[in-house]
Amino acid sequence: MSLRRFLHGLPGVDQVGVEQRAAGLATRSIKKASKLQAIDTAIGLVDLTTLEGADTVGKVRSLCAKARRPDPERPDVPRVAAVCVYPDMVATAAAATAGSGIDIASVATAFPSGRSTREIKLADTRFAVESGATEVDMVIDRGAFLSGQYGRVFDEIVAVREACGQAHLKVILETGELVTYDNVRRASWLALLAGGDFIKTSTGKVSPAATLPVTHVMLQAVRDWHTQTGEHRGVKPAGGIRNTKDAIRYLVAVNEVAGPDWLTSKLFRFGASSLLNDLLMQRRAQLEGHYSGPDYVTVD
Amino acid sequence: MSDRLSVAKTYKLYIGGAFPRSESGRSYVVRDSKGGFLANAAQGSRKDVREAVVAARKAFGGWSGATAYNRGQVLYRVAELLEGRREQFIAETAASEGIATKKAQSTVDAAIDRWVWYAGWTDKIATVLGASNPVAGPYFSFSVPEPTGVVGVLAPQASSLLGLVSVVAPVIATGNTAVVITSQDRPLPAITLSEVLATSDVPGGVVNIVTGRTAELAPWLASHADVNALDLAGAPESMRAELEGAAADTVKRVLRARATEPDWTAQPDMSRLRAFVESKTVWHPMGV
């Protein structure tokens, strides 16, 4: 009961305000050397993701090769932060990234809908961790959240947190289904209270996925969590971030809303599959002085 | 009595089937041959060129994959619409090029006829440029022409409509998509052509039209790694070597320009149709 009182006691989000602030910060111009630095920072924050029914061992291996060395002709390109796969691909990914320091993130808990029993969700999580996942991306039960059963969502996150053991836990709120910014703020706090190391916007399977205003609200939550408890928690926007311009807008938001401390792969990630292609093409455009194309950079 | 104010037109770019303003927000004054004010046209930037290339690449799959017959029909329909805008083209060509109305009429008619001529070629190119190749053995080998890809076109500087049509039509007739930098000082017929294309059945992105300073935009087009070929028809003579060099870095097919602008009214031959196709040869392990 006090959980409900706390979540509903959170200040409401000024919808117009947050959207205007997000749009205003998005107009900031980042050029030349700063842009190059932003691109390298963004590459180092990518969770290179493949979550398709058609994923094969071969595809995951080639994804891992790209994660280790995103642009083989330019060894100074930083590696990505992690690869993100389904639980049955974790062992493959772990073997293919061994020794590189790249984290293995696995979605779990009946991703993407989260519609299954507690036992199955926990078994899913344990399987991922035992296979070698160092990070688990769980989905919350949106149905329970929207019908006000906050305790149930909270308990589930706590249980998954326990099943994770040493692995980091990212809690996917699926903001596209939460309808209002107020709900996003409540879900963010709920996930932080329950012990999530990261709060993540979306599964990437629902539209709209990550948006700048939603990410603003979530960044405010981790910032306020830090001021109140001194702990650093992370944010991961996922889905719909496809080009360099978008990525840089998110970096600006992180810097302005949460602070420069958050510009590290420990506290901020991009969940994306095609973003890396554009980052690499833009990086080449900056260095070579002309626009690059898919004949020169892998576009997959 | 007529005291209404006429609606002044805002001239914009044509990229991906839409009419955006230049990303740079710039515009420049277009003057007639006597130096009088004609219009303010959008002054495209390198980023507009980049967006145009992205749009052209996106459109390439659909356009090159359409049947030759279908492409012919689509292009013929463009000719129908050109005919409908005949008066407007005559007025703009006359004003831009400083020619008499009578001459402008014959130029516009020639441009429409030129478009029809190229529209007729779409389903004949494979027959003329393709071949079944004689091979020594019981095998079968044949070659077919395929479009090169995204073609950067620097439109002729002097002939603002007939020249433009003469370079753009063959590029798209063979299944390529085009990014066109218009004549710098005479862009109006090209802008009107973009309105024709937008209301025709040509899919958005097949032809993208950027107005602005040729010397500023051409190097970005020539060096862009996702452009497959370059038509130098309207390149300033002093820049041609530099543009060819930039194109060579990414192994583009380059169609060189003659020292002076050719007489566009002359009956065309197949050279422009042949310029932007690649031969694909298939070897069958068994003859028929």
XYZ file of C-alpha atoms in Angstrom:
588
model
C 0.000 0.000 0.000
C 2.832 2.364 0.815
C 4.435 1.513 -2.543
C 1.294 2.695 -4.296
C 1.195 5.815 -2.124
C 4.838 6.544 -2.945
C 4.457 6.002 -6.717
C 1.315 8.080 -6.918
C 2.949 10.729 -4.743
C 5.674 11.310 -7.333
C 5.311 14.704 -8.983
C 3.437 14.581 -12.285
C 5.391 15.053 -15.514
C 4.822 18.325 -17.348
C 4.118 16.807 -20.753
C 4.511 19.958 -22.835
C 7.544 21.013 -20.810
C 9.467 17.784 -21.189
C 8.696 17.546 -24.893
C 9.809 21.120 -25.477
C 12.977 20.665 -23.494
C 13.776 17.470 -25.390
C 13.115 19.203 -28.710
C 15.149 22.226 -27.643
C 18.198 20.200 -26.647
C 17.896 18.207 -29.859
C 18.713 21.302 -31.895
C 22.158 21.616 -30.356
C 24.788 21.534 -33.078
C 27.684 19.101 -32.622
C 30.287 19.357 -35.395
C 33.810 18.372 -36.436
C 36.063 17.189 -33.587
C 33.212 17.127 -31.068
C 31.143 15.093 -33.482
C 33.959 12.610 -33.961
C 34.305 12.290 -30.213
C 30.544 11.862 -29.855
C 30.567 9.131 -32.506
C 33.330 7.212 -30.718
C 31.529 7.627 -27.400
C 28.292 6.372 -28.953
C 29.990 3.325 -30.493
C 31.326 2.410 -27.062
C 27.798 2.617 -25.637
C 26.072 0.364 -28.155
C 24.437 -2.885 -27.104
C 24.650 -4.531 -30.510
C 21.387 -6.381 -30.726
C 19.851 -9.174 -32.726
C 16.470 -10.384 -31.515
C 14.888 -12.084 -34.487
C 13.085 -15.367 -34.804
C 15.422 -16.048 -37.717
C 18.638 -15.656 -35.685
C 21.171 -18.376 -36.380
C 24.437 -19.332 -34.727
C 26.234 -17.958 -37.764
C 24.469 -14.610 -37.570
C 25.268 -14.244 -33.882
C 28.929 -15.076 -34.545
C 29.202 -12.462 -37.272
C 27.483 -9.955 -34.984
C 30.071 -10.697 -32.306
C 32.903 -10.254 -34.810
C 31.485 -6.845 -35.658
C 31.142 -6.027 -31.961
C 34.821 -6.771 -31.345
C 36.053 -4.798 -34.286
C 33.318 -2.613 -35.755
C 35.396 -1.258 -38.660
C 38.168 -3.737 -39.513
C 40.024 -1.219 -41.660
C 40.224 1.211 -38.763
C 41.481 -0.503 -35.626
C 41.145 2.692 -33.575
C 37.341 2.346 -33.555
C 36.344 1.372 -30.016
C 34.548 -1.925 -29.459
C 30.887 -1.854 -28.499
C 29.711 -2.280 -24.914
C 27.773 -5.517 -25.272
C 25.940 -7.830 -27.593
C 22.300 -8.562 -26.857
C 20.753 -11.876 -27.910
C 18.070 -14.383 -26.976
C 18.966 -16.839 -24.168
C 19.626 -19.805 -26.461
C 22.237 -17.766 -28.345
C 24.094 -16.659 -25.214
C 26.556 -19.571 -25.219
C 27.455 -18.877 -28.851
C 27.902 -15.176 -28.183
C 29.951 -15.804 -25.037
C 32.331 -18.081 -26.943
C 32.635 -15.614 -29.816
C 33.426 -12.616 -27.592
C 35.642 -14.439 -25.071
C 38.536 -12.313 -23.838
C 37.332 -9.098 -25.481
C 35.662 -7.586 -22.409
C 32.378 -7.285 -24.292
C 29.393 -7.995 -22.064
C 26.795 -10.544 -23.073
C 23.291 -9.275 -22.536
C 20.391 -11.657 -22.844
C 16.726 -10.860 -22.912
C 14.745 -13.122 -20.600
C 11.422 -13.472 -18.768
C 9.242 -14.373 -21.742
C 10.534 -11.503 -23.878
C 8.963 -9.453 -25.431
C 5.456 -9.759 -23.987
C 6.319 -11.012 -20.520
C 3.162 -13.089 -20.541
C 4.096 -16.297 -18.793
C 4.293 -17.761 -15.298
C 6.787 -16.635 -12.682
C 8.516 -20.064 -12.745
C 9.114 -19.923 -16.481
C 10.428 -16.374 -16.289
C 12.858 -17.309 -13.523
C 13.948 -20.462 -15.348
C 14.520 -18.335 -18.471
C 16.710 -15.976 -16.457
C 18.714 -18.769 -14.805
C 19.291 -20.436 -18.159
C 20.630 -17.184 -19.632
C 22.958 -16.571 -16.698
C 24.207 -20.161 -16.637
C 24.908 -19.940 -20.372
C 27.216 -17.012 -19.697
C 25.109 -13.868 -19.786
C 26.622 -11.033 -17.768
C 23.558 -8.850 -18.174
C 19.897 -9.764 -18.199
C 17.245 -7.632 -19.903
C 13.909 -8.480 -18.284
C 10.491 -7.178 -19.266
C 7.996 -6.020 -16.654
C 4.456 -7.329 -16.619
C 2.779 -4.298 -18.237
C -0.668 -5.776 -17.739
C -0.118 -5.910 -13.981
C 1.429 -2.448 -13.925
C -1.400 -0.830 -15.853
C -4.029 -2.491 -13.677
C -2.330 -1.075 -10.609
C -0.802 -4.282 -9.209
C 2.485 -2.552 -8.418
C 3.393 -5.060 -5.692
C 3.232 -7.895 -8.156
C 5.544 -6.133 -10.616
C 7.888 -5.219 -7.760
C 8.061 -8.800 -6.447
C 8.748 -10.132 -9.902
C 11.673 -7.758 -10.442
C 13.068 -8.713 -7.019
C 12.751 -12.408 -7.838
C 14.468 -11.994 -11.214
C 17.139 -9.858 -9.548
C 17.855 -12.790 -7.242
C 17.928 -15.279 -10.121
C 20.459 -13.063 -11.906
C 23.126 -13.587 -9.276
C 26.179 -11.561 -10.327
C 24.671 -10.514 -13.654
C 23.483 -6.948 -14.116
C 19.745 -6.506 -14.422
C 18.146 -4.201 -16.965
C 14.429 -3.664 -16.521
C 12.504 -3.041 -19.738
C 9.514 -0.777 -19.051
C 8.136 -0.918 -22.624
C 7.212 2.752 -22.467
C 5.258 2.504 -25.717
C 2.624 0.579 -23.782
C 2.622 2.698 -20.642
C 0.592 5.477 -22.306
C 1.570 8.463 -20.102
C 4.788 10.072 -18.912
C 3.483 9.788 -15.355
C 3.373 6.028 -15.790
C 6.900 6.056 -17.177
C 8.097 7.942 -14.102
C 6.288 5.540 -11.765
C 7.580 2.464 -13.579
C 11.107 3.892 -13.504
C 10.986 4.402 -9.755
C 9.383 1.015 -9.249
C 12.219 -0.670 -11.159
C 14.871 1.314 -9.276
C 13.319 0.495 -5.902
C 13.180 -3.191 -6.825
C 16.902 -3.216 -7.593
C 17.246 -2.876 -11.377
C 20.754 -1.758 -12.368
C 19.438 -0.229 -15.578
C 16.042 0.958 -16.730
C 15.457 0.338 -20.409
C 12.780 1.981 -22.548
C 11.588 -0.703 -24.886
C 11.829 -4.170 -26.315
C 12.063 -2.786 -29.836
C 9.029 -4.880 -30.775
C 6.446 -2.202 -29.970
C 5.992 1.146 -31.670
C 6.684 3.812 -30.468
C 9.972 2.533 -29.042
C 12.496 4.881 -27.449
C 11.749 8.595 -27.728
C 13.724 11.549 -26.428
C 11.067 12.831 -23.977
C 10.602 9.376 -22.436
C 14.359 9.044 -22.064
C 14.394 12.471 -20.393
C 11.866 11.287 -17.803
C 13.892 8.135 -17.132
C 17.165 10.070 -16.877
C 15.504 12.373 -14.338
C 14.559 9.287 -12.331
C 18.128 7.933 -12.154
C 19.456 11.405 -11.387
C 16.979 11.830 -8.521
C 17.763 8.321 -7.335
C 21.417 9.333 -7.201
C 20.731 12.501 -5.210
C 18.629 10.566 -2.708
C 20.707 7.410 -2.290
C 24.138 8.203 -3.752
C 23.869 5.150 -6.021
C 24.395 5.313 -9.778
C 21.842 3.482 -11.922
C 21.798 3.358 -15.718
C 19.423 4.080 -18.589
C 19.163 2.248 -21.897
C 16.993 3.620 -24.703
C 16.317 0.891 -27.245
C 14.533 0.677 -30.552
C 14.136 3.316 -33.225
C 17.565 4.926 -32.803
C 18.938 4.405 -36.276
C 21.299 7.205 -37.147
C 24.155 9.239 -35.792
C 22.110 12.401 -35.472
C 19.628 10.630 -33.175
C 22.405 9.055 -31.126
C 24.104 12.410 -30.573
C 20.801 13.898 -29.431
C 20.573 11.187 -26.801
C 24.137 11.885 -25.666
C 23.258 15.571 -25.273
C 20.195 14.578 -23.231
C 22.284 12.335 -20.970
C 24.817 15.076 -20.402
C 22.210 17.729 -19.681
C 19.644 15.765 -17.680
C 21.646 13.205 -15.723
C 25.129 14.672 -16.046
C 28.473 13.826 -17.659
C 29.024 11.016 -15.116
C 26.441 8.997 -17.028
C 28.354 9.064 -20.324
C 29.917 5.665 -19.682
C 28.918 2.180 -20.709
C 28.340 1.370 -17.031
C 25.459 3.838 -16.928
C 24.195 4.429 -20.436
C 23.635 2.146 -23.417
C 21.994 2.243 -26.797
C 19.977 -0.842 -27.669
C 20.319 -0.917 -31.439
C 21.110 -3.062 -34.429
C 21.485 -0.731 -37.416
C 22.733 2.342 -35.506
C 26.310 1.045 -35.540
C 26.330 0.986 -39.373
C 25.451 4.657 -39.549
C 27.914 5.592 -36.814
C 30.693 3.890 -38.777
C 29.689 5.570 -42.031
C 29.527 8.980 -40.358
C 32.877 8.363 -38.686
C 34.416 7.698 -42.074
C 32.704 10.734 -43.555
C 34.309 12.866 -40.833
C 37.774 11.411 -41.348
C 37.824 11.010 -45.122
C 36.029 14.215 -46.038
C 33.391 12.576 -48.199
C 30.265 10.540 -47.581
C 30.688 6.799 -47.252
C 28.458 4.040 -48.577
C 27.511 0.411 -48.070
C 30.249 -0.718 -50.472
C 32.829 0.431 -47.935
C 31.225 -0.214 -44.546
C 29.286 -3.335 -43.623
C 25.618 -2.495 -43.626
C 23.642 -5.401 -42.245
C -11.172 44.981 -62.255
C -8.351 42.891 -60.985
C -6.943 43.970 -57.645
C -5.956 40.536 -56.400
C -2.395 39.817 -55.454
C -0.815 36.988 -57.383
C 0.625 34.158 -55.306
C 4.391 34.236 -55.489
C 5.956 30.816 -55.756
C 8.520 29.430 -53.334
C 11.002 27.388 -55.343
C 12.261 24.352 -53.460
C 14.312 21.216 -53.942
C 12.885 17.876 -55.033
C 14.198 15.006 -52.917
C 12.622 11.615 -52.379
C 9.324 12.707 -53.927
C 8.948 15.663 -51.550
C 9.717 19.362 -51.909
C 11.942 20.303 -48.970
C 13.659 23.653 -48.471
C 17.418 23.507 -48.461
C 18.721 22.204 -45.141
C 21.020 25.234 -45.126
C 18.074 27.637 -45.325
C 19.842 29.508 -48.144
C 18.389 30.795 -51.382
C 19.818 32.638 -54.360
C 18.473 35.010 -56.942
C 17.735 33.633 -60.385
C 17.939 36.263 -63.127
C 16.793 36.255 -66.714
C 19.232 36.658 -69.574
C 19.092 40.450 -69.289
C 19.804 40.469 -65.581
C 16.217 41.108 -64.429
C 14.856 39.353 -61.365
C 13.099 36.049 -62.086
C 12.840 34.146 -58.824
C 14.528 33.111 -55.597
C 15.583 29.470 -55.826
C 16.746 27.217 -53.005
C 20.522 27.067 -52.734
C 21.210 23.425 -51.929
C 24.025 22.340 -49.624
C 26.164 19.218 -49.339
C 23.674 17.801 -46.875
C 20.865 18.190 -49.388
C 23.040 16.255 -51.841
C 23.540 13.564 -49.217
C 19.804 13.314 -48.543
C 19.201 13.111 -52.293
C 21.668 10.228 -52.607
C 19.973 8.403 -49.739
C 16.606 8.862 -51.453
C 17.988 7.728 -54.804
C 19.525 4.627 -53.252
C 16.260 3.799 -51.526
C 14.323 4.132 -54.768
C 16.810 2.120 -56.811
C 15.546 -1.344 -55.895
C 11.973 -0.670 -56.941
C 12.793 1.272 -60.102
C 15.482 -1.066 -61.400
C 13.306 -4.037 -60.521
C 10.260 -2.748 -62.417
C 9.715 -4.350 -65.783
C 11.097 -2.448 -68.746
C 7.599 -2.203 -70.163
C 6.337 -0.615 -66.943
C 9.191 1.915 -66.922
C 8.295 2.833 -70.481
C 4.678 3.445 -69.549
C 5.665 5.562 -66.575
C 8.019 7.666 -68.686
C 5.443 8.061 -71.413
C 3.034 9.414 -68.843
C 5.652 11.991 -67.865
C 5.628 13.117 -71.501
C 1.859 13.522 -71.318
C 2.246 15.777 -68.287
C 5.060 17.735 -69.918
C 2.670 18.410 -72.774
C 0.110 19.730 -70.275
C 2.625 22.235 -68.879
C 3.829 23.276 -72.306
C 2.949 26.958 -71.918
C 4.715 27.218 -68.573
C 7.839 25.545 -69.950
C 7.845 27.869 -72.955
C 7.624 30.949 -70.759
C 10.353 29.736 -68.385
C 12.682 28.567 -71.109
C 12.281 31.828 -72.991
C 12.949 33.892 -69.873
C 15.867 31.752 -68.665
C 17.669 31.356 -71.954
C 16.786 34.729 -73.436
C 15.310 33.278 -76.590
C 12.230 34.318 -78.541
C 8.936 32.640 -77.766
C 8.946 30.920 -81.130
C 12.351 29.383 -80.498
C 11.287 28.429 -76.980
C 8.269 26.650 -78.431
C 10.401 24.514 -80.687
C 12.821 23.820 -77.805
C 10.016 22.649 -75.521
C 8.516 20.514 -78.281
C 11.916 18.981 -78.910
C 12.285 18.259 -75.169
C 8.930 16.482 -75.025
C 9.762 14.497 -78.151
C 13.149 13.625 -76.642
C 11.428 12.277 -73.535
C 9.106 10.127 -75.660
C 12.076 8.914 -77.684
C 13.835 7.666 -74.540
C 10.584 6.257 -73.108
C 10.352 4.059 -76.176
C 13.814 2.670 -75.573
C 13.178 1.093 -72.161
C 12.035 -2.305 -73.437
C 14.402 -2.350 -76.406
C 17.730 -1.753 -74.712
C 18.157 -5.345 -73.613
C 17.645 -6.539 -77.167
C 20.129 -4.113 -78.641
C 22.821 -4.143 -75.958
C 22.335 -7.738 -74.857
C 23.551 -10.769 -76.759
C 23.720 -14.501 -76.753
C 27.416 -15.124 -76.956
C 28.980 -17.742 -79.206
C 30.973 -20.186 -77.100
C 33.126 -23.145 -78.136
C 31.226 -26.047 -76.646
C 27.748 -27.299 -75.905
C 27.069 -24.428 -73.524
C 24.926 -21.316 -73.550
C 26.136 -17.858 -72.632
C 24.199 -14.621 -72.758
C 24.661 -11.013 -71.651
C 22.060 -8.531 -70.477
C 22.495 -4.848 -69.607
C 21.685 -3.896 -66.016
C 21.454 -0.390 -64.528
C 24.617 0.957 -62.919
C 22.870 2.306 -59.810
C 22.689 5.830 -58.448
C 23.867 8.291 -61.093
C 24.956 11.818 -60.236
C 24.013 14.156 -63.073
C 25.413 17.640 -63.515
C 22.809 19.082 -65.856
C 23.919 21.229 -68.825
C 24.384 24.879 -67.892
C 23.056 26.529 -71.044
C 20.232 24.345 -72.310
C 17.953 24.447 -69.310
C 15.176 22.137 -70.513
C 16.168 20.259 -73.661
C 19.669 19.623 -72.302
C 18.268 18.574 -68.943
C 15.800 16.125 -70.486
C 18.507 14.782 -72.786
C 20.717 13.794 -69.849
C 18.102 12.723 -67.275
C 15.783 10.632 -69.466
C 18.407 8.086 -70.606
C 19.633 7.637 -67.031
C 16.236 6.644 -65.687
C 15.089 4.862 -68.849
C 17.773 2.239 -68.272
C 16.633 1.742 -64.665
C 19.087 3.944 -62.785
C 18.057 6.534 -60.230
C 19.401 10.066 -60.505
C 20.597 12.935 -58.355
C 20.531 15.994 -60.584
C 22.330 19.259 -59.915
C 20.522 21.738 -62.154
C 21.899 24.470 -64.316
C 23.120 27.034 -61.807
C 21.799 30.179 -63.485
C 18.791 28.645 -65.266
C 17.125 26.292 -62.795
C 13.458 27.147 -63.380
C 12.586 24.587 -66.092
C 14.201 21.899 -63.911
C 12.064 22.938 -60.947
C 8.948 22.721 -63.084
C 10.110 19.317 -64.337
C 10.257 18.204 -60.696
C 6.605 19.226 -60.302
C 5.777 17.179 -63.374
C 7.642 14.170 -61.974
C 5.944 14.523 -58.596
C 2.505 14.300 -60.172
C 3.457 11.514 -62.559
C 3.853 7.826 -61.715
C 7.627 8.061 -61.309
C 8.252 6.810 -57.774
C 9.680 9.385 -55.351
C 13.469 9.276 -55.210
C 13.996 8.058 -58.779
C 14.843 11.603 -59.825
C 16.062 14.059 -57.202
C 16.637 17.657 -58.227
C 18.922 19.992 -56.317
C 19.344 23.629 -57.294
C 22.340 25.682 -56.209
C 25.970 26.420 -56.995
C 27.391 23.664 -59.180
C 30.959 24.291 -58.038
C 29.925 23.874 -54.404
C 27.794 20.750 -54.822
C 29.569 18.779 -57.545
C 32.608 17.692 -55.458
C 30.322 16.192 -52.800
C 28.443 14.242 -55.415
C 31.638 13.118 -57.140
C 33.240 11.864 -53.918
C 30.150 10.278 -52.360
C 30.856 6.575 -51.934
C 27.253 5.546 -52.526
C 27.038 7.122 -55.986
C 27.889 4.691 -58.768
C 28.286 6.940 -61.782
C 28.712 10.569 -62.706
C 27.572 12.518 -65.767
C 29.756 15.595 -66.148
C 27.583 17.303 -68.808
C 27.268 20.567 -66.869
C 30.529 20.533 -64.949
C 32.560 23.751 -65.164
C 35.534 23.062 -67.373
C 38.028 24.059 -64.691
C 36.636 21.440 -62.301
C 36.398 18.425 -64.568
C 39.787 16.916 -63.777
C 39.208 17.322 -60.052
C 35.750 15.747 -60.274
C 37.047 12.816 -62.298
C 39.772 12.293 -59.717
C 37.260 12.304 -56.860
C 35.031 9.895 -58.772
C 37.980 7.579 -59.395
C 38.536 7.150 -55.640
C 35.353 5.109 -55.449
C 35.641 3.686 -58.998
C 32.641 5.511 -60.429
C 31.683 5.262 -64.038
C 32.188 8.762 -65.465
C 30.628 10.188 -68.611
C 32.938 12.951 -69.745
C 31.662 16.165 -71.265
C 32.824 17.749 -74.483
C 34.763 20.986 -74.271
C 31.738 22.994 -75.357
C 28.101 22.164 -74.728
C 26.813 20.007 -77.592
C 23.905 20.952 -79.827
C 21.079 19.287 -77.935
C 18.650 19.675 -80.824
C 20.614 17.092 -82.822
C 18.968 13.697 -83.038
C 20.382 11.622 -80.147
C 22.005 8.222 -80.551
C 22.348 5.375 -78.072
C 25.521 6.650 -76.438
C 23.780 8.021 -73.352
C 21.692 4.879 -72.948
C 24.859 2.828 -73.145
C 26.737 5.000 -70.670
C 25.107 3.827 -67.449
C 24.497 0.117 -67.872
C 26.601 -2.828 -66.758
C 26.687 -6.026 -68.748
C 25.805 -9.145 -66.823
C 26.920 -12.322 -68.531
C 25.402 -15.647 -67.576
C 26.949 -18.981 -68.448
C 24.671 -21.979 -68.646
C 26.418 -25.295 -68.171
C 24.152 -26.847 -70.807
C 23.218 -25.579 -74.214
C 19.685 -25.534 -75.534
